[in-house]
Amino acid sequence: MGESTVSTSELVARLDALDADVSGGASTSAYADLQTTVNLNAVAIGLGLEDVTYDPERFPGIVHSPDAYDETVVVVFGNGTLFVDSGASVGVHEIIDDVTEQLVELGLLSEPTPSSEFSLTPTEVPVPPEYEETATRAETDAKNETADREGSAGDEAAAGAERCDSCGHELAGNENFCPDCGEEVRPSCPACGHELAGGENFCPECGTGLAAD
């Protein structure tokens, strides 16, 4: 078995992020160790590229939804781990046996069928080290995306802030004089920049409502 492990809840969450049809609350999870490594590219082709999700940059395993079983997701990792999450009426052990037999028939596993170390409703699933790498990369990408959004919002807010005409100091919006250079502050419309006399409720140029001082 691989030295790295992941909780089933985290694995199901990662699968859900891949838009896999994870069955949810009524499901049963299990894993089996084929005790041999597998070529994921060959597995993806053998199972049918149209029937699998395989994107090593996002997730280091093949996600497969067998046509024979409803509400079932099978994950094949390169280290020989099979993971099943299923809400089907048949047992997950039967599903794992069927998938293993299919891999043997495709010539992707040596015959006879390897004796699979099986665990029903596991708390953790053995995964290859690549799983942690892609999880870290996905988390970093998510943080960067959030930072980019926050940065863009901050830039937009800064661009729309009122500034002193003389020195460019950013103003709070209620000053009569610039706190930096002492120049008299002339109010302007935040929408169109029209210079205001002060005390208007609406901009006479564009009609934008103005907050009362």
PDB file of C-alpha atoms in Angstrom:
ATOM      1  CA  MET A   1       0.000   0.000   0.000  1.00  0.00           C
ATOM      2  CA  GLY A   2       1.065   3.560  -0.525  1.00  0.00           C
ATOM      3  CA  GLU A   3       2.411   5.414   2.465  1.00  0.00           C
ATOM      4  CA  SER A   4       0.235   8.449   1.814  1.00  0.00           C
ATOM      5  CA  THR A   5      -3.399   8.293   2.892  1.00  0.00           C
ATOM      6  CA  VAL A   6      -6.377  10.611   2.629  1.00  0.00           C
ATOM      7  CA  SER A   7      -9.699  10.612   4.461  1.00  0.00           C
ATOM      8  CA  THR A   8     -12.675   9.378   2.477  1.00  0.00           C
ATOM      9  CA  SER A   9     -14.503  12.656   3.118  1.00  0.00           C
ATOM     10  CA  GLU A  10     -11.622  14.649   1.607  1.00  0.00           C
ATOM     11  CA  LEU A  11     -11.417  12.291  -1.361  1.00  0.00           C
ATOM     12  CA  VAL A  12     -15.166  12.556  -1.985  1.00  0.00           C
ATOM     13  CA  ALA A  13     -14.879  16.366  -1.751  1.00  0.00           C
ATOM     14  CA  ARG A  14     -12.098  16.335  -4.369  1.00  0.00           C
ATOM     15  CA  LEU A  15     -14.228  14.131  -6.623  1.00  0.00           C
ATOM     16  CA  ASP A  16     -17.177  16.469  -6.200  1.00  0.00           C
ATOM     17  CA  ALA A  17     -14.951  19.370  -7.287  1.00  0.00           C
ATOM     18  CA  LEU A  18     -14.228  17.387 -10.468  1.00  0.00           C
ATOM     19  CA  ASP A  19     -17.998  17.225 -11.101  1.00  0.00           C
ATOM     20  CA  ALA A  20     -17.966  13.469 -10.544  1.00  0.00           C
ATOM     21  CA  ASP A  21     -21.413  12.039  -9.821  1.00  0.00           C
ATOM     22  CA  VAL A  22     -20.719  11.178  -6.188  1.00  0.00           C
ATOM     23  CA  SER A  23     -23.854   9.724  -4.624  1.00  0.00           C
ATOM     24  CA  GLY A  24     -23.579  11.476  -1.266  1.00  0.00           C
ATOM     25  CA  GLY A  25     -25.162  10.645   2.077  1.00  0.00           C
ATOM     26  CA  ALA A  26     -26.664   7.226   1.270  1.00  0.00           C
ATOM     27  CA  SER A  27     -23.473   5.903  -0.316  1.00  0.00           C
ATOM     28  CA  THR A  28     -21.059   3.194   0.755  1.00  0.00           C
ATOM     29  CA  SER A  29     -17.339   3.663   0.212  1.00  0.00           C
ATOM     30  CA  ALA A  30     -14.631   1.043  -0.088  1.00  0.00           C
ATOM     31  CA  TYR A  31     -11.149   0.580  -1.438  1.00  0.00           C
ATOM     32  CA  ALA A  32      -9.066  -2.335  -2.644  1.00  0.00           C
ATOM     33  CA  ASP A  33      -5.337  -2.662  -3.225  1.00  0.00           C
ATOM     34  CA  LEU A  34      -4.520  -4.500  -6.467  1.00  0.00           C
ATOM     35  CA  GLN A  35      -0.964  -4.915  -5.148  1.00  0.00           C
ATOM     36  CA  THR A  36       0.469  -3.822  -8.470  1.00  0.00           C
ATOM     37  CA  THR A  37       0.968  -0.485 -10.184  1.00  0.00           C
ATOM     38  CA  VAL A  38      -1.145   0.324 -13.236  1.00  0.00           C
ATOM     39  CA  ASN A  39      -0.618   2.468 -16.331  1.00  0.00           C
ATOM     40  CA  LEU A  40      -3.312   5.127 -16.066  1.00  0.00           C
ATOM     41  CA  ASN A  41      -3.045   6.196 -19.699  1.00  0.00           C
ATOM     42  CA  ALA A  42      -3.728   2.619 -20.777  1.00  0.00           C
ATOM     43  CA  VAL A  43      -6.570   2.315 -18.256  1.00  0.00           C
ATOM     44  CA  ALA A  44      -8.189   5.519 -19.553  1.00  0.00           C
ATOM     45  CA  ILE A  45      -8.058   4.224 -23.128  1.00  0.00           C
ATOM     46  CA  GLY A  46      -9.234   0.756 -22.119  1.00  0.00           C
ATOM     47  CA  LEU A  47     -12.233   1.991 -20.141  1.00  0.00           C
ATOM     48  CA  GLY A  48     -13.096   4.472 -22.894  1.00  0.00           C
ATOM     49  CA  LEU A  49     -11.969   8.090 -22.912  1.00  0.00           C
ATOM     50  CA  GLU A  50     -15.580   9.230 -23.205  1.00  0.00           C
ATOM     51  CA  ASP A  51     -16.458   7.364 -19.993  1.00  0.00           C
ATOM     52  CA  VAL A  52     -13.648   8.595 -17.752  1.00  0.00           C
ATOM     53  CA  THR A  53     -12.293  11.814 -16.327  1.00  0.00           C
ATOM     54  CA  TYR A  54      -8.503  11.911 -16.364  1.00  0.00           C
ATOM     55  CA  ASP A  55      -6.665  15.191 -15.843  1.00  0.00           C
ATOM     56  CA  PRO A  56      -3.361  14.579 -13.997  1.00  0.00           C
ATOM     57  CA  GLU A  57      -2.907  18.321 -13.463  1.00  0.00           C
ATOM     58  CA  ARG A  58      -6.063  18.411 -11.324  1.00  0.00           C
ATOM     59  CA  PHE A  59      -6.315  14.883  -9.923  1.00  0.00           C
ATOM     60  CA  PRO A  60      -3.817  11.980 -10.073  1.00  0.00           C
ATOM     61  CA  GLY A  61      -6.334   9.237 -10.778  1.00  0.00           C
ATOM     62  CA  ILE A  62      -8.917   8.074 -13.296  1.00  0.00           C
ATOM     63  CA  VAL A  63     -12.546   8.748 -12.356  1.00  0.00           C
ATOM     64  CA  HIS A  64     -14.954   6.269 -13.931  1.00  0.00           C
ATOM     65  CA  SER A  65     -18.745   5.891 -13.673  1.00  0.00           C
ATOM     66  CA  PRO A  66     -19.602   2.341 -14.806  1.00  0.00           C
ATOM     67  CA  ASP A  67     -22.718   2.136 -16.973  1.00  0.00           C
ATOM     68  CA  ALA A  68     -23.807  -1.020 -15.143  1.00  0.00           C
ATOM     69  CA  TYR A  69     -24.208   0.730 -11.780  1.00  0.00           C
ATOM     70  CA  ASP A  70     -26.209   3.815 -10.857  1.00  0.00           C
ATOM     71  CA  GLU A  71     -24.806   6.466  -8.509  1.00  0.00           C
ATOM     72  CA  THR A  72     -21.362   4.882  -8.624  1.00  0.00           C
ATOM     73  CA  VAL A  73     -17.916   6.409  -8.980  1.00  0.00           C
ATOM     74  CA  VAL A  74     -14.784   4.300  -9.309  1.00  0.00           C
ATOM     75  CA  VAL A  75     -11.337   5.863  -8.943  1.00  0.00           C
ATOM     76  CA  VAL A  76      -8.212   4.083 -10.182  1.00  0.00           C
ATOM     77  CA  PHE A  77      -4.866   5.335  -8.863  1.00  0.00           C
ATOM     78  CA  GLY A  78      -1.514   4.515 -10.424  1.00  0.00           C
ATOM     79  CA  ASN A  79      -0.339   2.823  -7.221  1.00  0.00           C
ATOM     80  CA  GLY A  80      -2.986   0.122  -7.690  1.00  0.00           C
ATOM     81  CA  THR A  81      -5.608   1.525  -5.341  1.00  0.00           C
ATOM     82  CA  LEU A  82      -9.249   1.244  -6.395  1.00  0.00           C
ATOM     83  CA  PHE A  83     -11.770   3.451  -4.592  1.00  0.00           C
ATOM     84  CA  VAL A  84     -15.530   3.067  -4.957  1.00  0.00           C
ATOM     85  CA  ASP A  85     -18.310   5.346  -3.764  1.00  0.00           C
ATOM     86  CA  SER A  86     -21.722   3.926  -4.595  1.00  0.00           C
ATOM     87  CA  GLY A  87     -25.382   4.320  -3.772  1.00  0.00           C
ATOM     88  CA  ALA A  88     -26.286   1.285  -5.893  1.00  0.00           C
ATOM     89  CA  SER A  89     -28.159  -1.639  -4.366  1.00  0.00           C
ATOM     90  CA  VAL A  90     -25.360  -4.094  -5.177  1.00  0.00           C
ATOM     91  CA  GLY A  91     -22.394  -4.387  -2.842  1.00  0.00           C
ATOM     92  CA  VAL A  92     -19.288  -2.315  -3.444  1.00  0.00           C
ATOM     93  CA  HIS A  93     -17.207  -5.492  -3.225  1.00  0.00           C
ATOM     94  CA  GLU A  94     -19.044  -6.787  -6.301  1.00  0.00           C
ATOM     95  CA  ILE A  95     -18.349  -3.518  -8.123  1.00  0.00           C
ATOM     96  CA  ILE A  96     -14.638  -3.733  -7.313  1.00  0.00           C
ATOM     97  CA  ASP A  97     -14.548  -7.360  -8.501  1.00  0.00           C
ATOM     98  CA  ASP A  98     -16.226  -6.366 -11.777  1.00  0.00           C
ATOM     99  CA  VAL A  99     -13.851  -3.456 -12.404  1.00  0.00           C
ATOM    100  CA  THR A 100     -10.826  -5.607 -11.560  1.00  0.00           C
ATOM    101  CA  GLU A 101     -12.024  -8.340 -13.927  1.00  0.00           C
ATOM    102  CA  GLN A 102     -12.528  -5.730 -16.657  1.00  0.00           C
ATOM    103  CA  LEU A 103      -8.948  -4.503 -16.218  1.00  0.00           C
ATOM    104  CA  VAL A 104      -7.692  -8.090 -16.471  1.00  0.00           C
ATOM    105  CA  GLU A 105      -9.722  -8.708 -19.650  1.00  0.00           C
ATOM    106  CA  LEU A 106      -8.225  -5.543 -21.147  1.00  0.00           C
ATOM    107  CA  GLY A 107      -4.756  -6.906 -20.427  1.00  0.00           C
ATOM    108  CA  LEU A 108      -4.012  -4.104 -17.970  1.00  0.00           C
ATOM    109  CA  LEU A 109      -3.492  -6.443 -15.016  1.00  0.00           C
ATOM    110  CA  SER A 110      -1.646  -9.728 -14.922  1.00  0.00           C
ATOM    111  CA  GLU A 111      -3.672 -12.904 -14.689  1.00  0.00           C
ATOM    112  CA  PRO A 112      -4.882 -14.504 -12.567  1.00  0.00           C
ATOM    113  CA  THR A 113      -6.834 -11.689 -10.964  1.00  0.00           C
ATOM    114  CA  PRO A 114      -4.729 -10.283  -8.118  1.00  0.00           C
ATOM    115  CA  SER A 115      -6.098 -10.912  -4.655  1.00  0.00           C
ATOM    116  CA  SER A 116      -7.300  -7.479  -3.616  1.00  0.00           C
ATOM    117  CA  GLU A 117      -6.836  -6.277  -0.065  1.00  0.00           C
ATOM    118  CA  PHE A 118     -10.308  -4.914   0.635  1.00  0.00           C
ATOM    119  CA  SER A 119     -11.670  -2.424   3.166  1.00  0.00           C
ATOM    120  CA  LEU A 120     -15.352  -1.579   3.553  1.00  0.00           C
ATOM    121  CA  THR A 121     -16.306   2.005   4.571  1.00  0.00           C
ATOM    122  CA  PRO A 122     -12.683   2.977   5.207  1.00  0.00           C
ATOM    123  CA  THR A 123     -11.701   6.002   7.250  1.00  0.00           C
ATOM    124  CA  GLU A 124      -8.667   6.533   5.017  1.00  0.00           C
ATOM    125  CA  VAL A 125      -7.683   5.560   1.488  1.00  0.00           C
ATOM    126  CA  PRO A 126      -4.087   4.915   0.370  1.00  0.00           C
ATOM    127  CA  VAL A 127      -3.145   7.322  -2.392  1.00  0.00           C
ATOM    128  CA  PRO A 128       0.040   8.012  -4.371  1.00  0.00           C
ATOM    129  CA  PRO A 129       2.236  10.982  -3.357  1.00  0.00           C
ATOM    130  CA  GLU A 130       0.998  12.818  -6.455  1.00  0.00           C
ATOM    131  CA  TYR A 131      -2.370  13.210  -4.730  1.00  0.00           C
ATOM    132  CA  GLU A 132      -0.883  15.548  -2.117  1.00  0.00           C
ATOM    133  CA  GLU A 133       0.960  17.487  -4.822  1.00  0.00           C
ATOM    134  CA  THR A 134      -2.190  18.138  -6.845  1.00  0.00           C
ATOM    135  CA  ALA A 135      -4.156  18.931  -3.679  1.00  0.00           C
ATOM    136  CA  THR A 136      -1.546  21.515  -2.678  1.00  0.00           C
ATOM    137  CA  ARG A 137      -1.503  22.953  -6.200  1.00  0.00           C
ATOM    138  CA  ALA A 138      -5.303  23.175  -6.274  1.00  0.00           C
ATOM    139  CA  GLU A 139      -5.323  24.902  -2.883  1.00  0.00           C
ATOM    140  CA  THR A 140      -2.642  27.359  -4.027  1.00  0.00           C
ATOM    141  CA  ASP A 141      -4.539  28.110  -7.235  1.00  0.00           C
ATOM    142  CA  ALA A 142      -7.714  28.751  -5.237  1.00  0.00           C
ATOM    143  CA  LYS A 143      -5.876  31.125  -2.878  1.00  0.00           C
ATOM    144  CA  ASN A 144      -4.278  32.967  -5.806  1.00  0.00           C
ATOM    145  CA  GLU A 145      -7.652  33.326  -7.493  1.00  0.00           C
ATOM    146  CA  THR A 146      -9.151  34.756  -4.306  1.00  0.00           C
ATOM    147  CA  ALA A 147      -6.213  37.155  -3.901  1.00  0.00           C
ATOM    148  CA  ASP A 148      -6.555  38.282  -7.511  1.00  0.00           C
ATOM    149  CA  ARG A 149     -10.260  39.010  -7.011  1.00  0.00           C
ATOM    150  CA  GLU A 150      -9.594  40.920  -3.795  1.00  0.00           C
ATOM    151  CA  GLY A 151      -6.751  42.821  -5.456  1.00  0.00           C
ATOM    152  CA  SER A 152      -8.938  43.785  -8.394  1.00  0.00           C
ATOM    153  CA  ALA A 153     -11.669  44.973  -6.053  1.00  0.00           C
ATOM    154  CA  GLY A 154      -9.122  47.025  -4.121  1.00  0.00           C
ATOM    155  CA  ASP A 155      -7.724  48.543  -7.305  1.00  0.00           C
ATOM    156  CA  GLU A 156     -11.212  49.492  -8.460  1.00  0.00           C
ATOM    157  CA  ALA A 157     -11.991  51.064  -5.100  1.00  0.00           C
ATOM    158  CA  ALA A 158      -8.722  52.993  -5.130  1.00  0.00           C
ATOM    159  CA  ALA A 159      -9.341  54.190  -8.675  1.00  0.00           C
ATOM    160  CA  GLY A 160     -12.742  55.554  -7.670  1.00  0.00           C
ATOM    161  CA  ALA A 161     -11.516  57.311  -4.513  1.00  0.00           C
ATOM    162  CA  GLU A 162     -11.650  61.112  -4.391  1.00  0.00           C
ATOM    163  CA  ARG A 163      -8.233  62.788  -4.393  1.00  0.00           C
ATOM    164  CA  CYS A 164      -6.873  66.265  -3.780  1.00  0.00           C
ATOM    165  CA  ASP A 165      -6.483  68.169  -7.070  1.00  0.00           C
ATOM    166  CA  SER A 166      -3.231  69.738  -5.868  1.00  0.00           C
ATOM    167  CA  CYS A 167      -1.245  66.883  -4.304  1.00  0.00           C
ATOM    168  CA  GLY A 168      -3.225  63.749  -5.168  1.00  0.00           C
ATOM    169  CA  HIS A 169      -3.759  62.762  -1.538  1.00  0.00           C
ATOM    170  CA  GLU A 170      -6.646  60.297  -1.148  1.00  0.00           C
ATOM    171  CA  LEU A 171      -9.562  61.915   0.647  1.00  0.00           C
ATOM    172  CA  ALA A 172     -12.218  60.431   2.878  1.00  0.00           C
ATOM    173  CA  GLY A 173     -14.835  62.497   1.084  1.00  0.00           C
ATOM    174  CA  ASN A 174     -15.985  64.846   3.836  1.00  0.00           C
ATOM    175  CA  GLU A 175     -12.985  67.195   4.147  1.00  0.00           C
ATOM    176  CA  ASN A 176     -13.157  70.919   3.346  1.00  0.00           C
ATOM    177  CA  PHE A 177      -9.357  71.086   3.150  1.00  0.00           C
ATOM    178  CA  CYS A 178      -6.760  68.502   2.146  1.00  0.00           C
ATOM    179  CA  PRO A 179      -5.124  67.121   5.323  1.00  0.00           C
ATOM    180  CA  ASP A 180      -1.848  66.689   3.426  1.00  0.00           C
ATOM    181  CA  CYS A 181      -1.302  70.035   1.656  1.00  0.00           C
ATOM    182  CA  GLY A 182      -4.044  72.249   3.135  1.00  0.00           C
ATOM    183  CA  GLU A 183      -5.553  73.064  -0.272  1.00  0.00           C
ATOM    184  CA  GLU A 184      -9.288  73.735  -0.315  1.00  0.00           C
ATOM    185  CA  VAL A 185     -11.137  70.634  -1.416  1.00  0.00           C
ATOM    186  CA  ARG A 186     -13.680  71.128  -4.164  1.00  0.00           C
ATOM    187  CA  PRO A 187     -16.257  68.321  -4.115  1.00  0.00           C
ATOM    188  CA  SER A 188     -16.937  66.456  -7.335  1.00  0.00           C
ATOM    189  CA  CYS A 189     -19.410  63.858  -8.558  1.00  0.00           C
ATOM    190  CA  PRO A 190     -18.001  60.349  -7.990  1.00  0.00           C
ATOM    191  CA  ALA A 191     -19.628  59.136 -11.215  1.00  0.00           C
ATOM    192  CA  CYS A 192     -18.757  61.789 -13.795  1.00  0.00           C
ATOM    193  CA  GLY A 193     -16.256  64.022 -11.961  1.00  0.00           C
ATOM    194  CA  HIS A 194     -18.377  67.173 -12.347  1.00  0.00           C
ATOM    195  CA  GLU A 195     -17.322  69.858  -9.838  1.00  0.00           C
ATOM    196  CA  LEU A 196     -20.020  70.469  -7.245  1.00  0.00           C
ATOM    197  CA  ALA A 197     -20.886  73.602  -5.310  1.00  0.00           C
ATOM    198  CA  GLY A 198     -21.585  71.553  -2.192  1.00  0.00           C
ATOM    199  CA  GLY A 199     -24.870  70.548  -0.604  1.00  0.00           C
ATOM    200  CA  GLU A 200     -26.418  69.009  -3.746  1.00  0.00           C
ATOM    201  CA  ASN A 201     -28.444  65.813  -3.412  1.00  0.00           C
ATOM    202  CA  PHE A 202     -27.980  64.960  -7.100  1.00  0.00           C
ATOM    203  CA  CYS A 203     -25.248  65.730  -9.608  1.00  0.00           C
ATOM    204  CA  PRO A 204     -26.542  68.466 -11.966  1.00  0.00           C
ATOM    205  CA  GLU A 205     -24.488  66.951 -14.793  1.00  0.00           C
ATOM    206  CA  CYS A 206     -25.344  63.226 -14.713  1.00  0.00           C
ATOM    207  CA  GLY A 207     -28.097  62.951 -12.085  1.00  0.00           C
ATOM    208  CA  THR A 208     -26.205  60.589  -9.785  1.00  0.00           C
ATOM    209  CA  GLY A 209     -27.496  60.627  -6.211  1.00  0.00           C
ATOM    210  CA  LEU A 210     -25.054  62.147  -3.737  1.00  0.00           C
ATOM    211  CA  ALA A 211     -24.663  61.151  -0.110  1.00  0.00           C
ATOM    212  CA  ALA A 212     -25.540  63.884   2.331  1.00  0.00           C
ATOM    213  CA  ASP A 213     -22.611  65.297   4.300  1.00  0.00           C
TER     214      ASP A 213
END
